Coordinates of C-alpha atoms and ligand atoms in Angstrom, one line a residue:
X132 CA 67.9 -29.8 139.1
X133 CA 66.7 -30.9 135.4
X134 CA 64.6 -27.4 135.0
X135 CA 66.9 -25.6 136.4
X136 CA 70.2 -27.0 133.8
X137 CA 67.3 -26.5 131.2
X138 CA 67.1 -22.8 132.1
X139 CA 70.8 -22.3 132.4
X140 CA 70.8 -23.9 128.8
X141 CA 68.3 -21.6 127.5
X142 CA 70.0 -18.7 129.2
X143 CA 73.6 -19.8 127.9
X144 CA 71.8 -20.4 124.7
X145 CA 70.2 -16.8 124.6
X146 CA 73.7 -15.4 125.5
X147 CA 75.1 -17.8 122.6
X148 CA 72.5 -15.9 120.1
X149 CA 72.7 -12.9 121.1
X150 CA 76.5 -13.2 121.0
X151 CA 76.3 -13.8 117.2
X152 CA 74.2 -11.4 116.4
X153 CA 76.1 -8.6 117.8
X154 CA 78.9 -10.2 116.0
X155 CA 77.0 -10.1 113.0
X156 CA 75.7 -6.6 113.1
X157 CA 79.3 -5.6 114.0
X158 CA 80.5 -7.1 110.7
X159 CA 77.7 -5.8 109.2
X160 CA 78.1 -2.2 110.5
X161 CA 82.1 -2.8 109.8
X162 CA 81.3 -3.9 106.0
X163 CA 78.8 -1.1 105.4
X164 CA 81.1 1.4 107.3
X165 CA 83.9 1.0 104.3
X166 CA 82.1 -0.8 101.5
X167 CA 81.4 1.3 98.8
X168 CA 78.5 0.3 97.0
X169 CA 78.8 -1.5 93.5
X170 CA 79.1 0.5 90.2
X171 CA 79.7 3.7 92.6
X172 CA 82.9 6.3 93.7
X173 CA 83.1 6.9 97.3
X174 CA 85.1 9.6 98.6
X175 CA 85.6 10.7 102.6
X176 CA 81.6 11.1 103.0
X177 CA 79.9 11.4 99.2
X178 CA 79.2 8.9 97.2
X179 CA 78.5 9.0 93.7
X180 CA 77.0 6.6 91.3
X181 CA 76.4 8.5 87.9
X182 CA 75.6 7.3 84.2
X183 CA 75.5 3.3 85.4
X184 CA 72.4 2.4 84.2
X185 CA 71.2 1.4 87.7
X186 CA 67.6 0.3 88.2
X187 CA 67.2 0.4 91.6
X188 CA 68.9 2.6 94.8
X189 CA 71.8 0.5 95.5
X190 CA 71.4 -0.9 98.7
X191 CA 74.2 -0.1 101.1
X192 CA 75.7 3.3 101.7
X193 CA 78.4 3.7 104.5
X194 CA 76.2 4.8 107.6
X195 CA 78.6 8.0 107.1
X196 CA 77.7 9.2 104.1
X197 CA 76.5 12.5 104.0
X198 CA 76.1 13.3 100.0
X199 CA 74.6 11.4 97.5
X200 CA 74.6 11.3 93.8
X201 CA 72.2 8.8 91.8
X202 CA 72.2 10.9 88.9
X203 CA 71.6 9.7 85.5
X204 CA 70.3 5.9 85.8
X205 CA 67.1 4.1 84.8
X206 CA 65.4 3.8 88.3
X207 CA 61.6 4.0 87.6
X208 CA 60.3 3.9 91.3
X209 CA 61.3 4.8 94.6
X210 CA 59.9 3.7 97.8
X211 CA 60.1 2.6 101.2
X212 CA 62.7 -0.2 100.6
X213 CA 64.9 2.2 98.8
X214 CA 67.0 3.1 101.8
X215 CA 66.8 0.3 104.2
X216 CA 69.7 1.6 106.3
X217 CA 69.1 4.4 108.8
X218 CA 71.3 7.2 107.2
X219 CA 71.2 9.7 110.1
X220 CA 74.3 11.9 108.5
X221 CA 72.8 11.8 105.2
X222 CA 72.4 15.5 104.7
X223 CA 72.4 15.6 100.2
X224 CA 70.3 13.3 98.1
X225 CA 70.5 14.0 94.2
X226 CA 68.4 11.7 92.1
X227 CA 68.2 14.0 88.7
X228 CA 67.7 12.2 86.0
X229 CA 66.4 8.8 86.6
X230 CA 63.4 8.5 84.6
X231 CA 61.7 8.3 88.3
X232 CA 57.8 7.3 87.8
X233 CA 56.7 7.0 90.7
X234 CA 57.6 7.9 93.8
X235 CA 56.4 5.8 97.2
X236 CA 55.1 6.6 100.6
X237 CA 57.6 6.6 103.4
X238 CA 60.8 6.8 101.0
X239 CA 63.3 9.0 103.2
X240 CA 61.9 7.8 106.1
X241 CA 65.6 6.4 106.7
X242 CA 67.1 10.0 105.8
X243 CA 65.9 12.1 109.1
X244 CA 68.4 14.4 108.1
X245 CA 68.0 15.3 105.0
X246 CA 68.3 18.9 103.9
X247 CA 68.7 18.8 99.8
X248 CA 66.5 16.7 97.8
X249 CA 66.5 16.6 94.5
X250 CA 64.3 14.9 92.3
X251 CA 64.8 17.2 88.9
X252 CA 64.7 16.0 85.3
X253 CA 62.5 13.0 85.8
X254 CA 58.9 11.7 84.4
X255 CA 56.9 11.8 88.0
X256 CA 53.2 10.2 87.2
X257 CA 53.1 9.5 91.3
X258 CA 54.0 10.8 94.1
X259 CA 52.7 9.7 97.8
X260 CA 51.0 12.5 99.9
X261 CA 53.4 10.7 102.6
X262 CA 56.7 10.7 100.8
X263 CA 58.2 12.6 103.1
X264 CA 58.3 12.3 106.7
X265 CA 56.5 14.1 108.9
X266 CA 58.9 15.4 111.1
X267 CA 62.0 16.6 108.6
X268 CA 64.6 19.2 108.1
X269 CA 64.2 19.8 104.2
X270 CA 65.6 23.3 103.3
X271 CA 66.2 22.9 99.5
X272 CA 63.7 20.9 97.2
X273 CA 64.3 20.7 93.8
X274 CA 61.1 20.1 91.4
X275 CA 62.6 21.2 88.1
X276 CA 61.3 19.2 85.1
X277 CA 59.9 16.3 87.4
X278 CA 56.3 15.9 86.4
X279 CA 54.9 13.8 83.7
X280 CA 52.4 16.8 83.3
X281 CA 50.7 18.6 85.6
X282 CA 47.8 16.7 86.4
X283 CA 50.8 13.9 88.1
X284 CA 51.4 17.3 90.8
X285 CA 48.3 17.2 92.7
X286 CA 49.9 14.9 95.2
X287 CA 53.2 17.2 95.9
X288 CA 51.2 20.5 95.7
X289 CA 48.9 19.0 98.3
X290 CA 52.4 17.0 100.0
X291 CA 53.8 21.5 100.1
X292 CA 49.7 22.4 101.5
X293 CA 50.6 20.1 104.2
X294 CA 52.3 21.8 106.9
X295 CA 55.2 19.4 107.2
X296 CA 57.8 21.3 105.3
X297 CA 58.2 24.0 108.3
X298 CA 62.2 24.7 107.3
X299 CA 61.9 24.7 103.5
X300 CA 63.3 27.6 102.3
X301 CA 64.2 27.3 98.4
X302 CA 61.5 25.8 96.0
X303 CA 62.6 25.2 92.5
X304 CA 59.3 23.9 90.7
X305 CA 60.6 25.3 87.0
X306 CA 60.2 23.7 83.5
X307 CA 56.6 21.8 84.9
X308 CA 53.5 22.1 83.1
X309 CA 51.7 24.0 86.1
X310 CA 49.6 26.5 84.2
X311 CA 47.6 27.8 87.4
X312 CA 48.7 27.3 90.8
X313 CA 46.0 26.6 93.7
X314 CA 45.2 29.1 96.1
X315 CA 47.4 29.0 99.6
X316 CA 49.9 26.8 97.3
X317 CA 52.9 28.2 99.5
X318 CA 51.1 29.6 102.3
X319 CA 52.3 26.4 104.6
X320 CA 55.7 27.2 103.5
X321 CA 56.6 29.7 106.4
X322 CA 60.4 30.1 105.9
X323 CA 60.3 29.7 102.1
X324 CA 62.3 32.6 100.7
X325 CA 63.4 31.3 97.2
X326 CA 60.6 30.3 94.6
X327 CA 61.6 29.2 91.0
X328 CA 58.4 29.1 88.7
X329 CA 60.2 29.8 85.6
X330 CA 58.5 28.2 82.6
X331 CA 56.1 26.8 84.1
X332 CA 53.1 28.0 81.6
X333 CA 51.9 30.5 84.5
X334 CA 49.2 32.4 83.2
X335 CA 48.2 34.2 86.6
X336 CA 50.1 35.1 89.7
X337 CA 47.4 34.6 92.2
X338 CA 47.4 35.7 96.1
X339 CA 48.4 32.5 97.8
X340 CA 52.1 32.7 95.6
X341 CA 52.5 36.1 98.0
X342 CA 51.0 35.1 101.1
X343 CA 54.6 33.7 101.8
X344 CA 55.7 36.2 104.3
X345 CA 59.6 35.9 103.8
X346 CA 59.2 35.1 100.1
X347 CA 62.6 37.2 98.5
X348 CA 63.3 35.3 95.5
X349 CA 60.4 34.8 93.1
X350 CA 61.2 33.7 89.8
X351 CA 58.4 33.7 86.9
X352 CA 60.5 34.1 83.8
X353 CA 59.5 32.6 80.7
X354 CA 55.9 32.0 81.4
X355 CA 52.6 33.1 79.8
X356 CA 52.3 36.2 81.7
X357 CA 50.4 38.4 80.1
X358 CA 49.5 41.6 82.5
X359 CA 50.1 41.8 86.3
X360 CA 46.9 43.0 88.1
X361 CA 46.3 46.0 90.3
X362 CA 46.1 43.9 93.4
X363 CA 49.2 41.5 92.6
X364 CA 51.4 44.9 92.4
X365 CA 50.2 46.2 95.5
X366 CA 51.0 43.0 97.4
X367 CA 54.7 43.1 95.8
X368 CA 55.0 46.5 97.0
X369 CA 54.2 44.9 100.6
X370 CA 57.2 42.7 100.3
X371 CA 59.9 45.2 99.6
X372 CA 62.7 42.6 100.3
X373 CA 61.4 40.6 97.3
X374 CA 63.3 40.3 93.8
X375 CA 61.4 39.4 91.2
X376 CA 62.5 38.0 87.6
X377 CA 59.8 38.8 84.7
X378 CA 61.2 38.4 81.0
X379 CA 60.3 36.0 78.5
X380 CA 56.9 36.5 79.3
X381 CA 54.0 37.7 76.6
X382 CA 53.4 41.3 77.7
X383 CA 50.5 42.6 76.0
X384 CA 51.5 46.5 75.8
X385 CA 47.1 47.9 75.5
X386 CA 46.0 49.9 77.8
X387 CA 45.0 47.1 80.6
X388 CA 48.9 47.5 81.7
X389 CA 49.7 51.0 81.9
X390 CA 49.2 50.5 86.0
X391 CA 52.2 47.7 85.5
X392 CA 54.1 50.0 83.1
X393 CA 53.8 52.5 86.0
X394 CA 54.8 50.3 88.7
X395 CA 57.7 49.1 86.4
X396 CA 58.9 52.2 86.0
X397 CA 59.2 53.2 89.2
X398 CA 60.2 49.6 90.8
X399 CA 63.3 48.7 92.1
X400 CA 62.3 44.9 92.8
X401 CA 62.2 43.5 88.8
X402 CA 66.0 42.8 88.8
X403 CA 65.8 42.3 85.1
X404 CA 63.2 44.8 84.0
X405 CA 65.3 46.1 80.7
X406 CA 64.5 42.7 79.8
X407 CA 61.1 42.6 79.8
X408 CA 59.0 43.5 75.8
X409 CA 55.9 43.7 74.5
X410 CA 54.5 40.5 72.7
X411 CA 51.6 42.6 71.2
X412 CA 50.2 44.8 69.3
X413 CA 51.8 44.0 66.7
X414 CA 53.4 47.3 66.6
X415 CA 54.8 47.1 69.5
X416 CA 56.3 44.1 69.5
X417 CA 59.6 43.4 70.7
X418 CA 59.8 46.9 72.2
X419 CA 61.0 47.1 75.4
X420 CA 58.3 47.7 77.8
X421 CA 60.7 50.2 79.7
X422 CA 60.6 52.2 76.5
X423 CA 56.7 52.3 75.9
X424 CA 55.3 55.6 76.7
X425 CA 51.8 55.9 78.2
X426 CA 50.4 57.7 75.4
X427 CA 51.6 54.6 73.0
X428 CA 49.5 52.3 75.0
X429 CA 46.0 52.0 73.1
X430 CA 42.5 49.8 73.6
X431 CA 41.9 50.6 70.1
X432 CA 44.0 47.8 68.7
X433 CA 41.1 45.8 69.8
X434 CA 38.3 47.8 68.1
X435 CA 40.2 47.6 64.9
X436 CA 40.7 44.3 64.8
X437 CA 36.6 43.7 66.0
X438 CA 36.1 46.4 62.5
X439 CA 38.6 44.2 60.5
X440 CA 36.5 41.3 61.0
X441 CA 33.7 42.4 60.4
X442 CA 34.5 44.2 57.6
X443 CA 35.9 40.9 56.0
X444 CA 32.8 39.5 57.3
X445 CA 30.3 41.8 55.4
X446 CA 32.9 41.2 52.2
X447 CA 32.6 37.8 52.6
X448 CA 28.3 37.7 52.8
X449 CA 28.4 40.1 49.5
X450 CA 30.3 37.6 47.7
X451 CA 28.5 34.7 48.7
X452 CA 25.3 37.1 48.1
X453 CA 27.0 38.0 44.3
X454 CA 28.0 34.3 43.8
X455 CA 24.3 33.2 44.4
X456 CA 23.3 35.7 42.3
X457 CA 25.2 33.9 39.5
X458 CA 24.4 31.0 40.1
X459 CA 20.6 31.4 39.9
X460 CA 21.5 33.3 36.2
X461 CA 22.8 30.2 35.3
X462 CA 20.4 27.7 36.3
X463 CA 17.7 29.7 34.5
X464 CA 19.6 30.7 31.3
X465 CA 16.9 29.0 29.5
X466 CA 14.4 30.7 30.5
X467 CA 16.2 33.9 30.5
X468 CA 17.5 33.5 26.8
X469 CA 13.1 33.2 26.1
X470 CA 12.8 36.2 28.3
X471 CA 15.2 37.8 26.3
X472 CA 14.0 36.7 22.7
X473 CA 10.5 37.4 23.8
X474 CA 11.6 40.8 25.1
X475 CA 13.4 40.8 21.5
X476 CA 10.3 40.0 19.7
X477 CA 8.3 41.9 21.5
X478 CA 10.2 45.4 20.9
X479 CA 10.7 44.3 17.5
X480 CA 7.1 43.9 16.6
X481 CA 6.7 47.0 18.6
X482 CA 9.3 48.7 16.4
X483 CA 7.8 47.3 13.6
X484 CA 4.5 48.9 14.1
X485 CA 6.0 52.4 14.7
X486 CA 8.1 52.0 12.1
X487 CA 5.1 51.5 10.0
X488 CA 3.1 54.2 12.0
X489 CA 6.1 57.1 10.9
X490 CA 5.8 55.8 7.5
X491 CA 2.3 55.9 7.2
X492 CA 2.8 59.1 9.3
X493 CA 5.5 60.6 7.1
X494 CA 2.8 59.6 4.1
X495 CA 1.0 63.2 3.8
X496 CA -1.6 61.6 1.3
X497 CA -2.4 59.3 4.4
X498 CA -2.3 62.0 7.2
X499 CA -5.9 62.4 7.6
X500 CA -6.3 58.9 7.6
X501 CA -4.1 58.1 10.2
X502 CA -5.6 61.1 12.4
X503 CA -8.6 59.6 11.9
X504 CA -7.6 55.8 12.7
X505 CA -5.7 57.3 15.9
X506 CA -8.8 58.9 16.9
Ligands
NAG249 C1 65.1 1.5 81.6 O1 64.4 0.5 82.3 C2 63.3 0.0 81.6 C3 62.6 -1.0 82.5 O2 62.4 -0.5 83.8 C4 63.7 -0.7 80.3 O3 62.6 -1.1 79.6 C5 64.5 0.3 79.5 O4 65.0 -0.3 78.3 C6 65.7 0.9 80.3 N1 66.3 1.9 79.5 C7 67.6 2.0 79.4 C8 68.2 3.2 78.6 O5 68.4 1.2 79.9
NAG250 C1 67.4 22.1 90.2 O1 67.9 21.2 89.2 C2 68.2 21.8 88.0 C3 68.7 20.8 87.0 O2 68.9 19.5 87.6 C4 69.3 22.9 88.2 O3 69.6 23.5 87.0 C5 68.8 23.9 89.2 O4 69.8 24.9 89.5 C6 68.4 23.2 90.5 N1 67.7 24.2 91.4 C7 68.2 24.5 92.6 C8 67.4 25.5 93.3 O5 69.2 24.0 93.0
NAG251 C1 48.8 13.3 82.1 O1 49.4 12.0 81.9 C2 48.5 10.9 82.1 C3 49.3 9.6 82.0 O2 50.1 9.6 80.8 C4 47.4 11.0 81.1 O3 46.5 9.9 81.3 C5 46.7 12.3 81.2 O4 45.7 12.4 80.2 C6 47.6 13.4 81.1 N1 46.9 14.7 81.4 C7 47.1 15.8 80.7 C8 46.3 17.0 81.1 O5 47.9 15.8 79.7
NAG252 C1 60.1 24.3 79.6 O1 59.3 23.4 80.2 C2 58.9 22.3 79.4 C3 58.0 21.3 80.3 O2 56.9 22.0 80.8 C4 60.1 21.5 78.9 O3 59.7 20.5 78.0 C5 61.0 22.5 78.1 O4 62.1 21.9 77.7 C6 61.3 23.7 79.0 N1 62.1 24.7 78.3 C7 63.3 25.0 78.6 C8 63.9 26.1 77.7 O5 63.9 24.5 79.5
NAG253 C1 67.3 31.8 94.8 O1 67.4 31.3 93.6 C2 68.2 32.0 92.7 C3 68.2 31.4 91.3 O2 67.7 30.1 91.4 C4 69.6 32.2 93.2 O3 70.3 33.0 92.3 C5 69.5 32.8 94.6 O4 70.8 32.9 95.1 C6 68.7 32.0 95.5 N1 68.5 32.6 96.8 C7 68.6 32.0 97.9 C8 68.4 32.8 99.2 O5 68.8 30.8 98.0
NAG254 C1 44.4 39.2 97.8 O1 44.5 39.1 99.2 C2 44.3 40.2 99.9 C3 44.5 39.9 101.4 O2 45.5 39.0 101.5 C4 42.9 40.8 99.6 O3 42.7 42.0 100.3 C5 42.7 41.0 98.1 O4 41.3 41.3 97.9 C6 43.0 39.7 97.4 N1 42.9 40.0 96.0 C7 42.4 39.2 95.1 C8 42.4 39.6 93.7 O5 41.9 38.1 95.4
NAG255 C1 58.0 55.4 93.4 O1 58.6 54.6 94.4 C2 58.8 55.3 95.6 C3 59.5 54.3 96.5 O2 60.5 53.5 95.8 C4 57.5 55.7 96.2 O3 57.7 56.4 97.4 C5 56.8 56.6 95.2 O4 55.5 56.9 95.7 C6 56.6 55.9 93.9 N1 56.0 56.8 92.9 C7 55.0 56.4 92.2 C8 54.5 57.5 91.2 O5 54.5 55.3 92.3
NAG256 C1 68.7 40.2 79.9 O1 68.8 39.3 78.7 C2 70.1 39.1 78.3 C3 70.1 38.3 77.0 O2 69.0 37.3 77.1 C4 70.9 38.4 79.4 O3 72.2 38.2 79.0 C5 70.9 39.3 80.6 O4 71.6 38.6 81.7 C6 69.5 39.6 81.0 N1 69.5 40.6 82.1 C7 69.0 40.4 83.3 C8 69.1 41.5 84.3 O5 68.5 39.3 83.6

């Protein structure tokens, strides 16, 4: 009998527990359900919690939520205790502007549904290879001005290398320092059809930027382009669903981009090609590239400017050369003030002599005499 009450009481006690807890994660579910977080506007599913000086993620959302804004707070890092609550409606995360550091492994493991995320305007010096789940339905990911510089991006060029980011389709890496972008950087990136690169110090559009099959958007204005290559233009051609943006890039109008110019000409996929001017020669500059004629396109610029420099480099030698030349007239004055007397003396005693010679010549009563002496 005893073991058997004993396991009733257990049992009744298990029951008890269990009871409560339900009761609890009701009330919990219940308080979550229709609490709106501190210092933050909830309306029907969005909530927003802008410009509150926040340092952290605040910790409940309603499990309905399907937007949020942290915008414009002081939260330095993200990470894994960030969203505690499973947020499976969460569709919109917006977290511009946060002075975000660093950002942990498994963050949005609690968002499976998450299709915007944006992390722009922030000061990124970390970012885990495993941010992001594996398994997620990102579409829209928004880099702009995130990275400290652009040695913080190895982590998220290598987290877009992955092959976890299957639905992606709009990138927006502008305003980072990215200067050259790695080989296959968007070749994982199979539904990607919007790429924003704009001033992002590009200096070369490399094949793995194109080997995006549905790639239609490509934006690389206002970077340090300074020539497209042969092979970049014939792999635009491939692609003619793609827009491209160019301006505000350093065209150099020589001779190298008369292929361009050609292409440009003729191209309907530079939506803003009126826009687009030469940065050099100088006397070209500013001209619209549209506007350049073939035959104003010149390699010569170059020679001159080798000939100017080495014309100001000859000038320069000569007038070391002349200032030398001074120099060692000065530190031997002395001596060339003797040289000069002696030289002085010397024709003078030599003038003396023939001076005396044409008198004693120009004496007729010592003619002979001379003649004689000469002899
Ligand atoms: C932001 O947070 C840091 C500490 O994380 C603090 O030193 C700094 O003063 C805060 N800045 C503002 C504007 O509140
Ligand atoms: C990314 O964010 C910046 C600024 O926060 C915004 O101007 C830009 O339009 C956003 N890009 C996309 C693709 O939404
Ligand atoms: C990038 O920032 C880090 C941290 O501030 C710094 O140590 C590193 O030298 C910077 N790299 C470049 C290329 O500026
Ligand atoms: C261009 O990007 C740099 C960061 O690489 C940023 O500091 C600068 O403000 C951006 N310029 C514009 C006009 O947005
Ligand atoms: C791509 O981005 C540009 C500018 O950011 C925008 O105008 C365009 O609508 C976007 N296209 C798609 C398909 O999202
Ligand atoms: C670019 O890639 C294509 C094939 O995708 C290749 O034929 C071509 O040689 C490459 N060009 C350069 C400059 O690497
Ligand atoms: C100009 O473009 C058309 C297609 O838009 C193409 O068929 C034609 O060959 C191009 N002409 C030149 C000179 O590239
Ligand atoms: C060309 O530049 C002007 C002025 O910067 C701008 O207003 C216009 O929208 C640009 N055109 C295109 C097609 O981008």
């Amino acid at each position: 009998m005893r073991p058997l009450s004993t396991s009733r009481g257990c049992k009744r006690g298990g029951a008890y527990k269990s009871g409560m807890m339900h009761l609890l994660v009701l009330l919990a579910l219940t308080l979550s359900c229709h609490c709106c977080p501190d210092r933050c506007l909830c309306s029907s599913q969005t909530v927003k919690c802008q410009n509150q000086d926040l340092d952290a993620i605040p910790s409940s959302f309603p499990t309905t939520t399907k937007i949020i804004f942290v915008t414009g707070n002081n939260i330095s890092y993200i990470n894994k205790d960030s969203f505690p609550i499973r947020l499976d409606m969460l569709t919109d995360l917006y977290l511009s502007g946060n002075e975000l550091e660093s950002v942990g492994a498994m963050v949005f493991e609690n968002l499976p549904n998450l299709v915007r995320l944006d992390l722009s305007n922030n000061n990124i010096q970390a970012f885990s290879e495993r941010a992001l789940p594996v398994e997620n339905t990102l579409q829209v990911l928004n880099l702009s001005r995130s990275f400290h510089n652009h040695s913080c991006m190895d982590a998220v060029l290598s987290v877009l290398q992955s092959g976890n980011l299957l639905m992606l389709k709009v990138l927006d890496l502008s305003n980072n320092d990215l200067v050259i972008l790695p080989d296959d950087a968007f070749s994982s990136l199979s539904n990607l059809v919007n790429i924003s690169l704009q001033n992002s110090t590009i200096i070369s559009v490399l094949n793995g930027t194109l080997k995006v099959p549905p790639l239609r958007d490509l934006d690389l204005r206002d970077n340090s382009l300074r020539v497209l290559p042969t092979t970049t233009l014939a792999e635009f051609s491939l692609k003619p669903d793609l827009s491209l943006w160019l301006a505000g890039n350093p065209w150099r109008c020589d001779c190298f981009i008369e292929e361009m110019l050609l292409w440009l000409k003729n191209s309907t996929q530079v939506m803003d090609s009126q826009n687009l001017t030469c940065a050099s020669p100088e006397a070209l500059r500013h001209q619209p590239l549209l506007q350049v004629e073939l035959s104003q396109l010149k390699c010569l610029g170059e020679m001159e400017g080798v000939l100017e420099t080495s014309y100001v480099f000859l000038g320069l030698v000569l007038a070391l050369i002349g200032v030398i030349f001074l120099l060692v007239l000065y530190l031997n004055r002395k001596g060339i003030k003797r040289w000069i007397y002696n030289i002085r003396d010397a024709c003078r005693d030599h003038m003396e002599g023939y001076h005396y010679r044409y008198e004693i010549n120009s004496d007729p009563r010592l003619a002979n005499l001379s003649i004689n002496s000469d002899v």
